[in-house]
Amino acid sequence: MEGRGLYFEDFSAGQQYATDRRTITETDHINFTTSFGFFEPLFMDRAYVAHDTPYARPIVPGALTFSAAEGLTILSGILHGTGLALLGVDLKVIRPVFIGETIRVAIEVVEKRQTKKPDRGIVSFLQRVSNQDDETVMEYAIRRMIRRKHQ
């Protein structure tokens, strides 16, 4: 990743950004669920899912979808070297994501506000995660602390 991300002053309400796309692979699913203890039959047991849930195959944990979406956000470059902290998230899962689906993130600046410290500000975003069929699968409001330009 080259260059710098956007500074607090570069953001304004209504601006929109889009990330690249990423397919959630079986390897992603296995690594995530086993690394972090997501040993829930809903994620791991194909027979259970087929017989005891409304799904035809195991779903991807929402936490994995969120992590992949945040990875895509970081890879977009808008926070590179200027993002200082994630301050809060209000997340809504709208529909399941399955292994082999491809996601992307639409990022919209909702508002920004200065802080008492002159080197940073707070920017609020609405981020919509959609799949390869352009169906929204997750939506979250997120607040980030962003570096200000040197005065």
mmCIF file with all atom_site columns, N, CA and C in Angstrom, residues 4 31 57 59 142:
data_model
loop_
_atom_site.group_PDB
_atom_site.id
_atom_site.type_symbol
_atom_site.label_atom_id
_atom_site.label_alt_id
_atom_site.label_comp_id
_atom_site.label_asym_id
_atom_site.label_entity_id
_atom_site.label_seq_id
_atom_site.pdbx_PDB_ins_code
_atom_site.Cartn_x
_atom_site.Cartn_y
_atom_site.Cartn_z
_atom_site.occupancy
_atom_site.B_iso_or_equiv
_atom_site.pdbx_formal_charge
_atom_site.auth_seq_id
_atom_site.auth_comp_id
_atom_site.auth_asym_id
_atom_site.auth_atom_id
_atom_site.pdbx_PDB_model_num
ATOM 1  N N  . ARG A 1 4   ? -0.562  7.918   1.667  1.00 0.00 ? 4   ARG A N  1
ATOM 2  C CA . ARG A 1 4   ? -1.225  8.139   2.946  1.00 0.00 ? 4   ARG A CA 1
ATOM 3  C C  . ARG A 1 4   ? -2.721  8.089   2.765  1.00 0.00 ? 4   ARG A C  1
ATOM 4  N N  . ASN A 1 31  ? -9.818  -21.533 9.133  1.00 0.00 ? 31  ASN A N  1
ATOM 5  C CA . ASN A 1 31  ? -8.810  -20.831 9.952  1.00 0.00 ? 31  ASN A CA 1
ATOM 6  C C  . ASN A 1 31  ? -9.478  -19.966 11.019 1.00 0.00 ? 31  ASN A C  1
ATOM 7  N N  . ARG A 1 57  ? -26.284 -25.130 3.769  1.00 0.00 ? 57  ARG A N  1
ATOM 8  C CA . ARG A 1 57  ? -24.876 -25.399 4.079  1.00 0.00 ? 57  ARG A CA 1
ATOM 9  C C  . ARG A 1 57  ? -24.435 -24.484 5.218  1.00 0.00 ? 57  ARG A C  1
ATOM 10 N N  . ILE A 1 59  ? -22.989 -21.619 7.504  1.00 0.00 ? 59  ILE A N  1
ATOM 11 C CA . ILE A 1 59  ? -22.800 -20.190 7.256  1.00 0.00 ? 59  ILE A CA 1
ATOM 12 C C  . ILE A 1 59  ? -21.461 -19.750 7.823  1.00 0.00 ? 59  ILE A C  1
ATOM 13 N N  . ILE A 1 142 ? -19.915 2.981   12.257 1.00 0.00 ? 142 ILE A N  1
ATOM 14 C CA . ILE A 1 142 ? -18.623 2.864   12.932 1.00 0.00 ? 142 ILE A CA 1
ATOM 15 C C  . ILE A 1 142 ? -18.019 4.249   13.123 1.00 0.00 ? 142 ILE A C  1
#
